[in-house]
XYZ file of C-alpha atoms in Angstrom:
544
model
C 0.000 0.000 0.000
C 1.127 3.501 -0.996
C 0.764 6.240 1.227
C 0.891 10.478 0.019
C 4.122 11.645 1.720
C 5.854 14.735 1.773
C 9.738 16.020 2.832
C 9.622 16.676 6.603
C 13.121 17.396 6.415
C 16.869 15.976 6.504
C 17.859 13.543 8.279
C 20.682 15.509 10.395
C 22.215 13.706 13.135
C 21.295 16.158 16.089
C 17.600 16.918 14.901
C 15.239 16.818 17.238
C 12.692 14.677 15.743
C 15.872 12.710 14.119
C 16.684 12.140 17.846
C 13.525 11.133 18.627
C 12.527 8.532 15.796
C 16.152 7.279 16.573
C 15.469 5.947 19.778
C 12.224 4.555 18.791
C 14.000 2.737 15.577
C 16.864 1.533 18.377
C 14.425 0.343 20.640
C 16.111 -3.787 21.365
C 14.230 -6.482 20.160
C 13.880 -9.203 22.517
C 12.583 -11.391 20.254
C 13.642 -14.115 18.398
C 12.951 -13.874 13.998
C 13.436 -16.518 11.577
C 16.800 -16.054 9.993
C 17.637 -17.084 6.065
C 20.540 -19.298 6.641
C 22.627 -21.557 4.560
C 24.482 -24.702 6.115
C 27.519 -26.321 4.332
C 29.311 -24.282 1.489
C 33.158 -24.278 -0.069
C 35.467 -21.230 -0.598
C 38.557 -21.541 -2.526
C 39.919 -23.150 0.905
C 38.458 -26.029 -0.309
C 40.799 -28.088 -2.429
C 37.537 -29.257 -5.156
C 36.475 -25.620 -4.944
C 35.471 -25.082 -8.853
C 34.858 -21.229 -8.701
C 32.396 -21.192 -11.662
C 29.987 -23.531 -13.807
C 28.787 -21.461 -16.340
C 29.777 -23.211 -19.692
C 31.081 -19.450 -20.801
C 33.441 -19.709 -18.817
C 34.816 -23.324 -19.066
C 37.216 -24.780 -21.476
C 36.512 -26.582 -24.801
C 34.206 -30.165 -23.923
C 35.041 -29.769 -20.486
C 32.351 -30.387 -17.943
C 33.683 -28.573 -15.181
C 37.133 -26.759 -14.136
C 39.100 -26.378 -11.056
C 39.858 -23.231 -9.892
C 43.923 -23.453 -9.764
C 43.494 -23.445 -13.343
C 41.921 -19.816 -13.484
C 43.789 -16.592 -14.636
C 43.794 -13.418 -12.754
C 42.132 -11.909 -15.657
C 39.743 -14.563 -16.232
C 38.557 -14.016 -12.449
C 38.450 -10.378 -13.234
C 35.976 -10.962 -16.110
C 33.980 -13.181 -13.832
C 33.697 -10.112 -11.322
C 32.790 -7.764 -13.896
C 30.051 -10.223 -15.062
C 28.708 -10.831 -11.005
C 29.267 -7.044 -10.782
C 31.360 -6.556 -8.568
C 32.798 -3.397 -9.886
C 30.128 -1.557 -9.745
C 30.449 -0.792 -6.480
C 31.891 2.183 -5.449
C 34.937 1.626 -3.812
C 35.918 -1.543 -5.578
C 38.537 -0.462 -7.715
C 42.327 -2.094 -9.513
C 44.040 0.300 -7.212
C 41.928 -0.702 -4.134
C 42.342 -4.346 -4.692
C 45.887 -3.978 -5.280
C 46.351 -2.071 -2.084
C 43.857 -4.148 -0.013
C 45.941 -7.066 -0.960
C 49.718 -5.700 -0.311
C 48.107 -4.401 3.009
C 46.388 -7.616 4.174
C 48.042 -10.873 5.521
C 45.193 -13.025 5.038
C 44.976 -12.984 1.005
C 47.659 -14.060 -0.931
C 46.893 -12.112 -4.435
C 43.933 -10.396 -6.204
C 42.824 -14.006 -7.790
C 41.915 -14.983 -4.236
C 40.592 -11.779 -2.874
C 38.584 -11.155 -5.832
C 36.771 -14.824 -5.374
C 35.944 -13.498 -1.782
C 34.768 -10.764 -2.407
C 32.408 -12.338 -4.863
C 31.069 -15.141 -2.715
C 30.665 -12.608 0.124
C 28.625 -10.243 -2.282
C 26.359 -13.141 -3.194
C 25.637 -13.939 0.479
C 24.929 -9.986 0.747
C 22.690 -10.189 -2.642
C 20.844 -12.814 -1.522
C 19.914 -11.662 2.117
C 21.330 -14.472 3.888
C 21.671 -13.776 7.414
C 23.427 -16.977 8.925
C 25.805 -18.625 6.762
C 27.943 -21.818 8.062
C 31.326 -22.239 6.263
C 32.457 -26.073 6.000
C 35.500 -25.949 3.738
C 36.732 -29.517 3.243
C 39.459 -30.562 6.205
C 40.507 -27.347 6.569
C 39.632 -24.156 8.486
C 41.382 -21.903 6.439
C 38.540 -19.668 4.340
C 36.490 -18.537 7.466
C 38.934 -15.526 8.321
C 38.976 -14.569 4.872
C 35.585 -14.604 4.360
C 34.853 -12.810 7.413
C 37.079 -10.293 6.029
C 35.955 -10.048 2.672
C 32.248 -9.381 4.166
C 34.140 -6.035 6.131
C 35.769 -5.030 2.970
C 32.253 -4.944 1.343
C 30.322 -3.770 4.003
C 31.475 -0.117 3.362
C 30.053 0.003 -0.334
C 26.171 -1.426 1.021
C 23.717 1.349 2.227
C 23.757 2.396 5.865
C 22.156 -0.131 7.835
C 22.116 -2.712 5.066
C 21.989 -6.382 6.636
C 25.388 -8.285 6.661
C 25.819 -11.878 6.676
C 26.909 -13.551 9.944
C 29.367 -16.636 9.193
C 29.825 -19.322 11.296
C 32.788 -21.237 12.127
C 32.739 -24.845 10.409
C 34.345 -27.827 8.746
C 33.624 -30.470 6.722
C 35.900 -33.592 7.574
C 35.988 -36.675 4.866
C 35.694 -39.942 7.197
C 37.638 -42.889 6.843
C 34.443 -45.000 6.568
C 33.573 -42.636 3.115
C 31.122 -40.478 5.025
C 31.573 -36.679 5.448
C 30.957 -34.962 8.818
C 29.899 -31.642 9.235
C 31.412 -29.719 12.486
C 30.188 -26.671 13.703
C 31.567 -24.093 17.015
C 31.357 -20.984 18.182
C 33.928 -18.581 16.995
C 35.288 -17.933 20.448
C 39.810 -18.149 20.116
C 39.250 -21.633 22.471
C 36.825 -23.391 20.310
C 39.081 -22.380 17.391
C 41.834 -23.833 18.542
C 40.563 -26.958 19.603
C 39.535 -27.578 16.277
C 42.091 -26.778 14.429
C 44.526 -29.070 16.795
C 42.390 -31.746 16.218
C 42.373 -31.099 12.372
C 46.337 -31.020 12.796
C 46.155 -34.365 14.726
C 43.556 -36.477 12.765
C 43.856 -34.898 8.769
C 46.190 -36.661 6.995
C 45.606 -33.843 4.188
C 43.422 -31.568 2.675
C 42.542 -33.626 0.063
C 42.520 -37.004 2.102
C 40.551 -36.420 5.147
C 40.735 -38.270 8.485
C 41.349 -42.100 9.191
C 38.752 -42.008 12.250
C 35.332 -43.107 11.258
C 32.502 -40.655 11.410
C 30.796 -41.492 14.334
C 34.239 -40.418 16.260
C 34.222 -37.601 14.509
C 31.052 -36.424 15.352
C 31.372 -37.900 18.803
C 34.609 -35.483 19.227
C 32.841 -32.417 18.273
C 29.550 -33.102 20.933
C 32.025 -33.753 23.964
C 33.170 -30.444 23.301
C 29.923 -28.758 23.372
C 29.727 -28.173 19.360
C 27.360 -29.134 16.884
C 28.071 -32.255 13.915
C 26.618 -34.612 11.652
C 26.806 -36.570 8.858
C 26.719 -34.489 5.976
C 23.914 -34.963 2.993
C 23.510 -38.863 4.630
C 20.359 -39.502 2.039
C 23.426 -39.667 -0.689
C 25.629 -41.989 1.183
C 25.544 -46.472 1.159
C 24.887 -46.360 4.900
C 21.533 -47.774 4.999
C 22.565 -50.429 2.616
C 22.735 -53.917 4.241
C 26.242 -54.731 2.930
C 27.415 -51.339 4.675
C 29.929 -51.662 7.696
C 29.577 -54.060 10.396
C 26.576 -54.519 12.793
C 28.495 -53.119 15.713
C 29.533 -50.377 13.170
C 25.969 -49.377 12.041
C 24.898 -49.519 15.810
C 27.117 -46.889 16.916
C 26.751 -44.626 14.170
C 23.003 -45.393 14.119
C 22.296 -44.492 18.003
C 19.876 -41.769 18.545
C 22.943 -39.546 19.724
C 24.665 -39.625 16.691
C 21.609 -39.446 14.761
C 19.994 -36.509 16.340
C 20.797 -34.411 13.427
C 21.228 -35.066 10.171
C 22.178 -33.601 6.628
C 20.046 -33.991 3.466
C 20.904 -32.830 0.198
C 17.588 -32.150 -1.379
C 14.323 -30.621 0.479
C 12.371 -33.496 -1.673
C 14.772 -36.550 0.365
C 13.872 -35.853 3.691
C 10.785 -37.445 4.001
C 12.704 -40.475 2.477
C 15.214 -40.285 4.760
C 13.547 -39.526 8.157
C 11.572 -43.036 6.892
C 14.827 -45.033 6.984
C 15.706 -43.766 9.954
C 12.152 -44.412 11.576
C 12.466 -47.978 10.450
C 15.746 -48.084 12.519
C 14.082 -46.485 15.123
C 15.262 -43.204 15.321
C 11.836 -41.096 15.561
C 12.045 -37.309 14.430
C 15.786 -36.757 14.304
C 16.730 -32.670 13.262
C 17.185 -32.342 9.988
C 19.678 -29.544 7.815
C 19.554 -28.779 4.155
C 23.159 -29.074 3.447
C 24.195 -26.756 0.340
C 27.446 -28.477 -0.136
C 28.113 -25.611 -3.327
C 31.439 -25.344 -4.362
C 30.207 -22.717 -7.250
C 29.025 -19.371 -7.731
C 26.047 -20.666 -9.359
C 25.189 -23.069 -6.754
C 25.851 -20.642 -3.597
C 23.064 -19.234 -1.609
C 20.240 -21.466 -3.714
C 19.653 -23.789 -0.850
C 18.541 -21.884 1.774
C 16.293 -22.647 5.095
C 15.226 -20.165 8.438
C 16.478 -20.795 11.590
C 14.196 -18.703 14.390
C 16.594 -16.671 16.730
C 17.816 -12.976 18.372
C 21.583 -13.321 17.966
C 23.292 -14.083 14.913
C 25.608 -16.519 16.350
C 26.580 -20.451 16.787
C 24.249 -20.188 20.388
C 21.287 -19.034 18.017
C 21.905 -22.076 15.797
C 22.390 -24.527 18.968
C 19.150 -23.316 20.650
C 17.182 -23.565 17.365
C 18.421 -27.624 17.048
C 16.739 -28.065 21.089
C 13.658 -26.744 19.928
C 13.429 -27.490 16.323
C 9.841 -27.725 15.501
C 8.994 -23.933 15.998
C 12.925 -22.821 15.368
C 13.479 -24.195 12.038
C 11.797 -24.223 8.791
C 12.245 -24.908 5.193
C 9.708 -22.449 3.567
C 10.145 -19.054 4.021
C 7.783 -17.359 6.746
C 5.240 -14.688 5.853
C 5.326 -11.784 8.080
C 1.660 -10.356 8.491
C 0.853 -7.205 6.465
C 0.597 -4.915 9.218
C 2.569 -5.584 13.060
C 3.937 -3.441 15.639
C 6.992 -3.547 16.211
C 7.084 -1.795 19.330
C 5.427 1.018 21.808
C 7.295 3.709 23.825
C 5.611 6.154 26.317
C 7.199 9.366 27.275
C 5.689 11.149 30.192
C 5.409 11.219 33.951
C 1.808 8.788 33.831
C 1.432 5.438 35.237
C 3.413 3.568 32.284
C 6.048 6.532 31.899
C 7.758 7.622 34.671
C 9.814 11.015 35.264
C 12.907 11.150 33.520
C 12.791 7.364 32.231
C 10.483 6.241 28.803
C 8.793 3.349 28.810
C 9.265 0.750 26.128
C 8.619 -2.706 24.812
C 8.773 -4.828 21.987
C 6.428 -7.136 19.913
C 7.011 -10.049 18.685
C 5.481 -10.665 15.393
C 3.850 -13.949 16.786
C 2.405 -14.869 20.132
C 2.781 -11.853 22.632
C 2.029 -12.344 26.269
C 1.805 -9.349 28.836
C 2.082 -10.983 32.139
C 1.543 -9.009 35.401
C -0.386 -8.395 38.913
C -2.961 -6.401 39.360
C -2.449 -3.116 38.536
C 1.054 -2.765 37.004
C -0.421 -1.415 34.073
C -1.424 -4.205 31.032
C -4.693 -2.881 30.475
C -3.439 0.814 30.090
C -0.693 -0.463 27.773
C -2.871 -2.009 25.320
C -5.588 0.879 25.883
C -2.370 3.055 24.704
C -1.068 1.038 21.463
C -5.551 0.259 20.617
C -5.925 4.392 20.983
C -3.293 5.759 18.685
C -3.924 2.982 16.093
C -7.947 3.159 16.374
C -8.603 6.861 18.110
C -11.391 4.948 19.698
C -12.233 5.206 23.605
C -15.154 3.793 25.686
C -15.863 6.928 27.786
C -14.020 9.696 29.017
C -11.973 8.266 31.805
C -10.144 6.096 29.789
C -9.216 8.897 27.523
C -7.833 10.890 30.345
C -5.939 7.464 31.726
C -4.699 7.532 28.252
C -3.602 11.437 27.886
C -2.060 11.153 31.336
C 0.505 9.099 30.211
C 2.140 11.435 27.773
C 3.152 11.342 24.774
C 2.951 7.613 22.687
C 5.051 6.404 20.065
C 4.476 3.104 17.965
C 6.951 1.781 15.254
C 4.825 -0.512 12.987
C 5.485 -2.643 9.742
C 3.247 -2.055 6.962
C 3.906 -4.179 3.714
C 7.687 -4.532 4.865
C 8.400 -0.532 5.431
C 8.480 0.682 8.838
C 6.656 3.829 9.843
C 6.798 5.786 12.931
C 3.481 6.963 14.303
C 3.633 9.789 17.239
C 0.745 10.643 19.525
C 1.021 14.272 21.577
C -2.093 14.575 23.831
C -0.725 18.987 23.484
C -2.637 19.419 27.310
C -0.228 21.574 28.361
C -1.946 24.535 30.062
C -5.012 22.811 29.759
C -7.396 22.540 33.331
C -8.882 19.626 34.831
C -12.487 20.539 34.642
C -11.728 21.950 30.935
C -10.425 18.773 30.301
C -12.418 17.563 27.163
C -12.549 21.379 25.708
C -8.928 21.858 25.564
C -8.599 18.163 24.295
C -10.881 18.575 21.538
C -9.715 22.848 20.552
C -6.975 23.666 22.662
C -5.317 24.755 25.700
C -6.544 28.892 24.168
C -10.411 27.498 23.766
C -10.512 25.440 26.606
C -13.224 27.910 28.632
C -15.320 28.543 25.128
C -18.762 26.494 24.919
C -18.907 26.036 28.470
C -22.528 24.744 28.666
C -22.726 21.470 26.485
C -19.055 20.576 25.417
C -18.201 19.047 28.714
C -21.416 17.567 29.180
C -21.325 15.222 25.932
C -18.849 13.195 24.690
C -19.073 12.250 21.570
C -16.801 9.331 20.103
C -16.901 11.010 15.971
C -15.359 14.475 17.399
C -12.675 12.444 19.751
C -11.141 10.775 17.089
C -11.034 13.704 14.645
C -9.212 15.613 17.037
C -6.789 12.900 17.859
C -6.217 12.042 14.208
C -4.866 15.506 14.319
C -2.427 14.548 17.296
C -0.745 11.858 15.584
C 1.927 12.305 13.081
C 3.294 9.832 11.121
C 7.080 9.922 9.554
C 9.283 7.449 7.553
C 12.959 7.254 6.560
C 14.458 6.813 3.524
C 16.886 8.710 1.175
C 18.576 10.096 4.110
C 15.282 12.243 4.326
C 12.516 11.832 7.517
C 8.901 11.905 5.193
C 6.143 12.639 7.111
C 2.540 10.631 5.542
C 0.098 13.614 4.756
C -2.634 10.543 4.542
C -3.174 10.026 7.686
C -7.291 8.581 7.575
C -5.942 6.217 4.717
C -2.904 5.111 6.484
C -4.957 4.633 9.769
C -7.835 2.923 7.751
C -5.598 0.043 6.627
C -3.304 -0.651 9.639
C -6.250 -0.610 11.843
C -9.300 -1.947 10.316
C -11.219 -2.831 13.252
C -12.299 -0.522 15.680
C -12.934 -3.203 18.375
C -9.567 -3.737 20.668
C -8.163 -7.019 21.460
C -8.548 -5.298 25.278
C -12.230 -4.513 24.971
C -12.713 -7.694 23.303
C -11.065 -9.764 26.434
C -13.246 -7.737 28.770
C -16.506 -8.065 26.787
C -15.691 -11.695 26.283
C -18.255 -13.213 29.007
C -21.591 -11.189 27.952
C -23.870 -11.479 24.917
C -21.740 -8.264 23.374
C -19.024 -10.888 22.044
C -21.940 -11.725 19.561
C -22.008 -8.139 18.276
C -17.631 -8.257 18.010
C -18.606 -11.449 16.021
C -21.414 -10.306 13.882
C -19.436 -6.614 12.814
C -16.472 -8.684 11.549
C -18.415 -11.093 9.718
C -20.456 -8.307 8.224
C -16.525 -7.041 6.405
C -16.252 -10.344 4.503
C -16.837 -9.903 0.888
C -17.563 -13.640 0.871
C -20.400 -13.810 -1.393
C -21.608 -17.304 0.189
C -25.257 -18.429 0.200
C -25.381 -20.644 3.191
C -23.341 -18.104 5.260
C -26.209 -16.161 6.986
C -26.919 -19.890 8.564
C -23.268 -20.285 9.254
C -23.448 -17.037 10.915
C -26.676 -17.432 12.732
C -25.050 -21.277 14.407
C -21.484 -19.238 15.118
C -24.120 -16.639 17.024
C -25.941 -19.559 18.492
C -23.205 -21.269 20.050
C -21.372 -18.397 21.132
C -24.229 -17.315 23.239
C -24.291 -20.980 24.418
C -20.612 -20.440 25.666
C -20.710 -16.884 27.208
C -24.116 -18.182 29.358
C -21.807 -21.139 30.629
C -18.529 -18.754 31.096
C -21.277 -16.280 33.228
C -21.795 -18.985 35.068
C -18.437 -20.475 36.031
């Protein structure tokens, strides 16, 4: 939905109303989202890394091409295919520089193939992305780095790819185990001693079987599995010895697994039920060692902190944490509330603020400690609707109300300022409605009425709303449209809650029903049942 907007002005650091939207837009999160991550992909650490696919850029009847075999300049061509010079600072002198300067790349080939696997990850909004280079630990500083390098040529603010440290170790029993830590100096090292100890080479792997493998990594604390297992001979009869197959088959070692293809895991998690390992974790492994294929298997993983923890938690409680098809946010959430004034929420010198989760949202309190008044708040400045005057002036007394909410992805800032300053007790509803400099005019029937159509016109005039973008703060000029569609009901979840055990729930009921453009025969009969049974239910609930 598109909104009229005009310039409010710029963005300047020390603005007032900069200032202001700032700390709503900073206000923390303490929620956990769902997180596009990738699991299992090769840099040019890797020693089958192939760089590109793309028959263009192959050699004559050759299906595929390592990347040793690539020229500087054919790498440079590949960039200025992907792009990559057309951001701003990416320049021959830059590279040149960045590379004389930095220890970590050895020449412009290599930086340049960073730099391009890090821009995909950017490109393609992944937000976790878990580096498993084969036997070797070698591309996760680089990478890291190369993400830095780029993050200066991305707008302001733009979202940056968190990697995570990983391996991918080749087993001496032919299976591949994927290792995962935290990025912390200790788990590092332990990791890449035990690389030194156990990998015979790059190319070679480990003697130990996987199940000591990935028996190694949980004693430490870390995560592992057997990589894209649907692909492997292990469920085969002739495969390994009982005593082999029990150990790598326990429930431990099969808690998580790797698939290779979204359309195997119901396969898979079959086998496995057969052996009698019921709903083990499952990971869509990437396993690209391409351009091409990098970034095109991708899953969400629910979590706050972009970080090997997030990833950990998300495995304990899998079924809400982790998902293969991509979540739809609603239309229209808020994202949070803050409440500036000396009321019963906002207290002198200290603003009052929460966050909302774009799912299930509990307020949890005593009696009294203000959930009622908080939703009464967030309902008002979204609806301009009150029951009767006392709730309005509960609601004014609080101060000034800001909201941040999400509408069709963009985030607008709505601010409510009651302007009562001045304004006497027993003129309450006159200065509300013209001002503090009217409140003593129509003295004999303002006061005495109160009339819900002139409350919310004067409120709508209270409330501005403002965006960002362009380095500009826009401020929507369409305020009855913008309110219209991010409020659409005026019933509030509070009202509904306390109207809940009295025939009125029917009329909440009926009025929504009544917005459907269903255009359903049998539904006035549907309706009339719904009606039916719901006055069934609030007679019982009256009685309880």
């Amino acid at each position: 939905m598109q909104f009229r907007e005009k310039e409010f002005n710029r963005r300047t650091k020390n603005s007032q109303l900069n200032l202001a939207l700032t700390k709503i837009e900073r206000i923390k999160q303490v929620y956990g989202e769902y997180q596009k991550t990738i699991v299992h992909f090769h840099t040019p650490a890797s020693y089958d890394f192939k760089f590109v696919s793309d028959k263009k850029y192959l050699r004559s009847n050759a299906n595929s091409r390592s990347y040793a075999s690539f020229e500087l300049s054919e790498v440079i061509q590949v960039a200025r295919d992907y792009g990559l010079f057309n951001l701003p600072k990416i320049t021959d002198e830059y590279l040149n520089d960045m590379v004389t300067k930095n220890p970590l790349f050895d020449n412009q080939k290599e930086l340049i193939t960073y730099l391009l696997i890090a821009m995909k990850l950017i490109n393609n909004s992944i937000k976790l992305a878990v580096i498993t280079d084969h036997n070797t630990v070698d591309g996760y500083e680089r990478l890291k780095d190369a993400i830095n390098i780029l993050r200066s040529n991305y707008q302001k603010g733009s979202s940056m790819p968190k990697v995570i440290f990983g391996v991918e170790i080749s087993c001496g029993d032919s299976l591949h185990v994927v290792g995962i830590t935290d990025d912390s100096s200790t788990s590092r090292e332990l990791v890449t001693e035990f690389l030194t100890e156990n990998v015979l080479s790059v190319s070679a792997g480990t003697y130990l079987t996987s199940w000591e493998v990935i028996e190694w990594f949980r004693k430490q604390g870390f995560i592992s599995y057997v990589a894209h297992i649907n692909t492997s001979n292990v469920f085969k009869s002739d495969y390994g010895s009982g005593a082999y197959k029990k150990r790598l088959l326990s429930s431990k070692n099969m808690r998580l697994v790797g698939v290779s293809k979204l359309d195997k895991k119901d396969d898979l998690l079959k086998k496995l039920s057969d052996r009698g390992l019921n709903k083990p974790i499952v990971f869509l492994d990437e396993d690209s060692h391409c351009l091409e294929d990098l970034a095109t298997k991708t899953f969400w993983v629910k979590g706050q902190e972009l970080n090997f923890n997030m990833l950990r938690n998300a495995i304990e409680d899998s079924d809400i944490s982790i998902r293969f098809d991509k979540p739809n946010l609603p239309a229209v959430f808020v994202k949070s509330v803050s409440i500036n004034g000396d009321g019963f929420l906002g207290k002198q010198n200290s603003v009052f603020s929460v966050s909302f989760s774009t799912a299930l949202n509990c307020i949890i309190g005593g009696r009294g400690t203000g959930k009622s008044t908080l939703l009464d708040c967030v309902s008002f400045v979204l609806s301009q609707h009150v029951r009767d005057l006392g709730q309005l002036k509960n609601i004014c007394k609080q101060g000034q109300i800001s909201l941040s909410i999400s509408v069709d992805g963009k985030v607008y800032y709505l601010i409510f300022n009651p302007a009562l300053t001045g304004v006497h007790e027993e003129a309450f509803l006159r200065g509300y409605l013209h001002g503090s400099e009217h409140q003593w005019d129509y003295l004999d029937h303002v006061e005495k009425r109160f009339n819900s159509e002139e409350i919310a016109k004067a409120t709508r005039g209270k409330i501005q709303i403002f965006s960002f973008h362009d380095d500009s703060i826009y401020e929507i000029t369409d305020k009855a449209k913008f309110l219209n569609y991010v409020f659409r009901s005026s019933y509030s979840v509070n009202e509904l809650v306390k109207t809940a055990s009295d025939r009125r729930i029917t009329d909440f009921i009926e009025s929504q029903l009544n917005l459907t453009s269903m255009k359903i025969p049998e539904l006035s009969n549907q309706v009339q049942h719904l009606l039916n049974f719901t006055y069934k239910w609030s007679r019982w609930w009256s009685c309880e």
